[in-house]
Coordinates of N, CA and C in Angstrom, one line a residue:
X75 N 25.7 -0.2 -7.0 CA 26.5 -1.1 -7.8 C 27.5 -1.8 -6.9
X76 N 27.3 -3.2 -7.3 CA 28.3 -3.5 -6.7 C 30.0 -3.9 -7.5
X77 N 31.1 -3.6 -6.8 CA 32.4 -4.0 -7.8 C 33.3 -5.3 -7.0
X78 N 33.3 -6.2 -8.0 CA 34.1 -7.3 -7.3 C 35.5 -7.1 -8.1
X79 N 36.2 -6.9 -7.3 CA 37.8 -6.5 -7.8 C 38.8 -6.6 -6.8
X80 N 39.8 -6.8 -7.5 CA 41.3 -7.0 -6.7 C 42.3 -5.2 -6.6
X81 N 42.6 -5.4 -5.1 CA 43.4 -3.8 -5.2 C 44.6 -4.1 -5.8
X82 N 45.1 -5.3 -6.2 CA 46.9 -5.3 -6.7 C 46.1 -5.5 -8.6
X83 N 45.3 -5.4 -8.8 CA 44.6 -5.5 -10.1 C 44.6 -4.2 -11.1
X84 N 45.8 -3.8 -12.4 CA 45.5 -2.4 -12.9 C 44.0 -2.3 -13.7
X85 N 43.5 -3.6 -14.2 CA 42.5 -3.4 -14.9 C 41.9 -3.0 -13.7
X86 N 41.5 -3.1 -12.6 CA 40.3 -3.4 -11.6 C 40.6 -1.5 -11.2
X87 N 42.1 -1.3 -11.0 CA 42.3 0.4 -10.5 C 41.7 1.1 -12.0
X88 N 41.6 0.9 -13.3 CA 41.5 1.8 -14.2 C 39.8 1.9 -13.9
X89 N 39.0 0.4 -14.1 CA 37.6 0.7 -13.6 C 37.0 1.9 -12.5
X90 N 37.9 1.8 -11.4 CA 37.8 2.1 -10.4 C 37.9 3.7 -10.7
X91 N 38.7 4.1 -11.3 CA 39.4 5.5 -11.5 C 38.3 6.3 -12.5
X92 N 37.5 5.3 -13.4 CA 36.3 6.0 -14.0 C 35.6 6.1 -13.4
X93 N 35.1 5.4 -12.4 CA 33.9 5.4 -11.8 C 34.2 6.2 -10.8
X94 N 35.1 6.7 -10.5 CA 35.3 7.7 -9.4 C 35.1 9.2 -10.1
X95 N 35.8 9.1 -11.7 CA 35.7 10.5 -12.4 C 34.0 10.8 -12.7
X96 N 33.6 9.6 -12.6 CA 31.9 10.1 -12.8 C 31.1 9.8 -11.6
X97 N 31.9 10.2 -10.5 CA 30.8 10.1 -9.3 C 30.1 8.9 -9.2
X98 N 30.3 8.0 -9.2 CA 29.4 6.5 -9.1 C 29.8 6.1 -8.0
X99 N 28.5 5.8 -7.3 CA 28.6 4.8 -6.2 C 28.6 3.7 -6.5
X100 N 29.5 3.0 -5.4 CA 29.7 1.3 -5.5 C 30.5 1.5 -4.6
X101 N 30.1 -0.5 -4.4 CA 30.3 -1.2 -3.2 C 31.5 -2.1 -3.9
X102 N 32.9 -1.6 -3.4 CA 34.1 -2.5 -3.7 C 33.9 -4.0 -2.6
X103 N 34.0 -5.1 -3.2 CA 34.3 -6.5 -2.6 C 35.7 -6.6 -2.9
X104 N 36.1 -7.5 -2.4 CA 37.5 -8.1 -2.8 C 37.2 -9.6 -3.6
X105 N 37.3 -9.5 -4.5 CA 36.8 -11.0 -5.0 C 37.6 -12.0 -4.9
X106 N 39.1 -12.1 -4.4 CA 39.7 -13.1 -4.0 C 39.0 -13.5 -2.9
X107 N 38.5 -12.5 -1.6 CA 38.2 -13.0 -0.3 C 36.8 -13.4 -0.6
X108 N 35.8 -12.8 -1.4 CA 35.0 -12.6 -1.4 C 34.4 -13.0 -2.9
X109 N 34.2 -14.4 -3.9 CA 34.2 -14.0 -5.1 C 32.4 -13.9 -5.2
X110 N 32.3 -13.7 -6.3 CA 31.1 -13.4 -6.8 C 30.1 -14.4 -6.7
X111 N 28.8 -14.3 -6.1 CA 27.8 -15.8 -5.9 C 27.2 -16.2 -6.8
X112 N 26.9 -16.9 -6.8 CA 26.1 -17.6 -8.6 C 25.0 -17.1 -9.2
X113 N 24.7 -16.4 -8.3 CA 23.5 -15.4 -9.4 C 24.0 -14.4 -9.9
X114 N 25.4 -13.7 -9.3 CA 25.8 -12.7 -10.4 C 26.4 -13.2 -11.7
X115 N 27.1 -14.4 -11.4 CA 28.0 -15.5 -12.2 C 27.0 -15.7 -13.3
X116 N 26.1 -15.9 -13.2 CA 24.4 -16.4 -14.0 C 24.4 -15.4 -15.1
X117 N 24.8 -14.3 -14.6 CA 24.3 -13.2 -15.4 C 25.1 -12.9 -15.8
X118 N 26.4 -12.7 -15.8 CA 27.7 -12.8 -16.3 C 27.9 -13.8 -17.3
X119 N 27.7 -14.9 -17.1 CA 27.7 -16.0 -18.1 C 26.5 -15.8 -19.4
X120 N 25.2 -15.2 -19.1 CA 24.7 -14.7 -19.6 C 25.0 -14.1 -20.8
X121 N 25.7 -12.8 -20.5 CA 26.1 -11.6 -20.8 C 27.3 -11.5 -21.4
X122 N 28.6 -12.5 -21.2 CA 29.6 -12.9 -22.0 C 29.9 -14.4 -22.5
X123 N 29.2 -15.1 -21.6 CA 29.8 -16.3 -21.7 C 30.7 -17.3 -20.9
X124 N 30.5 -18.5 -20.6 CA 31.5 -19.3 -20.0 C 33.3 -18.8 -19.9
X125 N 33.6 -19.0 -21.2 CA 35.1 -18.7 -21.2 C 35.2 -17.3 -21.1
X126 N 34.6 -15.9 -21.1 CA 35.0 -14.6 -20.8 C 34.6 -14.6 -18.9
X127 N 34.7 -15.5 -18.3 CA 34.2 -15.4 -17.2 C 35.4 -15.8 -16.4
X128 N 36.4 -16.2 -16.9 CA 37.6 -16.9 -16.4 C 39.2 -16.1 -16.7
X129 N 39.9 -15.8 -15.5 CA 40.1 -14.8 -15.6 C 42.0 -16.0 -16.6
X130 N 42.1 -15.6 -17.7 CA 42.8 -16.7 -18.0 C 44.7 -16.5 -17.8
X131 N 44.9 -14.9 -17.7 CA 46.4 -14.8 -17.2 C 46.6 -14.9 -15.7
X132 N 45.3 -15.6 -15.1 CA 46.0 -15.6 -13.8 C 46.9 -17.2 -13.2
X133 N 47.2 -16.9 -12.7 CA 48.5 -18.1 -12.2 C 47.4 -19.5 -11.8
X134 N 46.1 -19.2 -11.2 CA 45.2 -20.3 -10.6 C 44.7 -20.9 -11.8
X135 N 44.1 -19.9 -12.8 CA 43.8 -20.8 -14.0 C 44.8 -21.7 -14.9
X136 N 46.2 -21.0 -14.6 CA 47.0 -22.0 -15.3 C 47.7 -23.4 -14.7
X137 N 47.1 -23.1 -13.4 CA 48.0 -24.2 -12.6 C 47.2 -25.1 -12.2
X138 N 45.4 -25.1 -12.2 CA 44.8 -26.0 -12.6 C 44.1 -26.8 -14.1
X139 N 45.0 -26.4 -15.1 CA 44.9 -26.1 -16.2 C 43.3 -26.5 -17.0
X140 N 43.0 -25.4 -16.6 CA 41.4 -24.9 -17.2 C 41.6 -24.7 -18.7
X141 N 42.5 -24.4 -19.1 CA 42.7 -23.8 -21.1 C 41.7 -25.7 -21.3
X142 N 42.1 -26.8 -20.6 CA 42.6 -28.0 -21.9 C 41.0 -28.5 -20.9
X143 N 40.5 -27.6 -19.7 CA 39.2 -28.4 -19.4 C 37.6 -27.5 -19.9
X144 N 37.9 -26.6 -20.1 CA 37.3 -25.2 -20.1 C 35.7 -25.8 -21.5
X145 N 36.4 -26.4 -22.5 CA 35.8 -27.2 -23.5 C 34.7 -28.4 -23.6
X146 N 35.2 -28.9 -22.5 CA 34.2 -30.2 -21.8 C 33.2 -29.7 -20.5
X147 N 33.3 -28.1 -20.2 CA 33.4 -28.2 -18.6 C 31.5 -27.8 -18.6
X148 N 30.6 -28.0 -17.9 CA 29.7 -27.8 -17.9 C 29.6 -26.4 -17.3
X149 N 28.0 -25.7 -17.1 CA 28.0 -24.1 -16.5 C 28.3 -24.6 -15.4
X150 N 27.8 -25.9 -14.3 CA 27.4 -26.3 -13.3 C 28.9 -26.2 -12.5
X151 N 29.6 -26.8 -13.3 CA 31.0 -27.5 -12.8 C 32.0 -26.0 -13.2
X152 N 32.0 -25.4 -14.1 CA 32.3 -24.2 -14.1 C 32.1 -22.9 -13.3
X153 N 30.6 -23.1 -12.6 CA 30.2 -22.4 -11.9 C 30.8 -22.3 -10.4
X154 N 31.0 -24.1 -10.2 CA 31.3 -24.3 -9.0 C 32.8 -23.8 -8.9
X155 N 33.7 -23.9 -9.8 CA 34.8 -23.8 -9.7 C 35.0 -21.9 -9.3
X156 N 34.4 -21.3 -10.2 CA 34.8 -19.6 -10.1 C 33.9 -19.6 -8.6
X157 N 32.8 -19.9 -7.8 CA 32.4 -19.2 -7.0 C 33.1 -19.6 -5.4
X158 N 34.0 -20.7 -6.3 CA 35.6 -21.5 -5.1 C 36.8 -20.7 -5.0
X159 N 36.9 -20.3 -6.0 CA 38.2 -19.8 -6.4 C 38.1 -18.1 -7.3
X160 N 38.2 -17.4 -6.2 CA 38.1 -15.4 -7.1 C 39.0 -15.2 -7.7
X161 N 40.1 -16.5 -7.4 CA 41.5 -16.0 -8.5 C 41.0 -16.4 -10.0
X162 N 40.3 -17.4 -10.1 CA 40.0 -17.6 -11.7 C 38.9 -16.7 -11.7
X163 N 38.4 -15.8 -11.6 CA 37.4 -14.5 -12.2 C 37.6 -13.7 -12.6
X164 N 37.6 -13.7 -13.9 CA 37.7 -12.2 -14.6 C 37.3 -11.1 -13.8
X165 N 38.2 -9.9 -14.0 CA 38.0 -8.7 -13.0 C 38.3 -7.7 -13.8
X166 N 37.8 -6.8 -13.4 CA 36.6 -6.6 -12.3 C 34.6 -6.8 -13.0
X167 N 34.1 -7.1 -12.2 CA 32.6 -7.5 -12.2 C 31.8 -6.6 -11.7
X168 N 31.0 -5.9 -12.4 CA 30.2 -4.2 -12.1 C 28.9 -4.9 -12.3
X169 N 28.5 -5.1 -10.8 CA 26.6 -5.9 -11.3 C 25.8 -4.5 -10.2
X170 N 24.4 -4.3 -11.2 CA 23.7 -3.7 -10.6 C 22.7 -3.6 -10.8
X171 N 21.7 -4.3 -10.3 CA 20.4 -5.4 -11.1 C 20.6 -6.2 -12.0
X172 N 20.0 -5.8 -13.5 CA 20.4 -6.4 -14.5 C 21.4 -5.9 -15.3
X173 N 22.2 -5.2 -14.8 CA 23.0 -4.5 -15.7 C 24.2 -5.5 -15.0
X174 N 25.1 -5.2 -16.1 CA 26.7 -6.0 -16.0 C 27.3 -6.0 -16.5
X175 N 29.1 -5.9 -16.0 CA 29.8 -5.7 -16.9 C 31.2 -6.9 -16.6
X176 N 31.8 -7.6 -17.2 CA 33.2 -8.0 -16.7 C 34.3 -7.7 -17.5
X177 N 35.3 -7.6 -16.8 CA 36.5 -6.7 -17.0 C 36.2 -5.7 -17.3
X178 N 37.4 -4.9 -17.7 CA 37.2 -3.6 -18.1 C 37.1 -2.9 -19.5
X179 N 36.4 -2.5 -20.1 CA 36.4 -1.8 -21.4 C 35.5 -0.2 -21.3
X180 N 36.7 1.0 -21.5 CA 36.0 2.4 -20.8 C 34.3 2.6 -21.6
X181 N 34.6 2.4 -22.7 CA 33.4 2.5 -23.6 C 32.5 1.7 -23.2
X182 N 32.8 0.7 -23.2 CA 31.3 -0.5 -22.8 C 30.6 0.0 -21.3
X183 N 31.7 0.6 -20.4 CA 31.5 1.1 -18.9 C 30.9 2.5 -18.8
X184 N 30.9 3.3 -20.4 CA 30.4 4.7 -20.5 C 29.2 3.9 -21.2
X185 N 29.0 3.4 -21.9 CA 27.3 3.0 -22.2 C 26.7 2.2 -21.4
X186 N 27.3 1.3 -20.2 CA 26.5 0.5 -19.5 C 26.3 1.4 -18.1
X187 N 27.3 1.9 -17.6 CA 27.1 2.6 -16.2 C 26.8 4.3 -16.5
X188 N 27.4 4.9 -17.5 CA 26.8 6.5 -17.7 C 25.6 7.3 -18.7

């Protein structure tokens, strides 16, 4: 598995903290340095959608104000933007083949990963 997450991130430590109580391997990235490439993005958008893909209390999404573009914005141009910018990505991102998860929810992470 791989985990794209931020260490100053509590949602990204609470992930982290299950997946350690259930023995799971995975490969931490830092998705600020490192965000996610467009095929996991693909599947993510898939799997939630454009707007759950954007991480929306963070400072980059409000200071390029995505809320008032987010509506007009294509996958293409939306795509481009999250795989520029790891600060606008919802976190953390648990991809492992076809499985996936973004942000954190323990239940959705006990039926998708356990």
């Amino acid at each position: 598995m791989k985990l794209f997450s931020y260490n100053k991130c509590g949602t990204c430590r609470k992930a982290k903290k299950l997946l350690d109580a259930y023995k799971a391997s995975y490969d931490e990235i830092d998705i600020t340095k490192n965000p996610p490439p467009k095929s996991v993005l693909k599947k993510a958008i898939k799997a939630k959608g454009i707007k759950k893909l954007f991480n929306t209390s963070g400072e980059q999404y409000k200071k390029l104000g995505i809320k008032d573009k987010i509506g007009t914005m294509t996958e293409a141009q939306a795509l481009d933007l999250l795989v520029g910018n790891g600060r606008l990505v919802k976190r953390p991102i648990a991809v492992d083949g076809n499985r996936i998860t973004v942000g954190f929810d323990e239940n959705e992470y006990k039926d998708v990963w356990f």
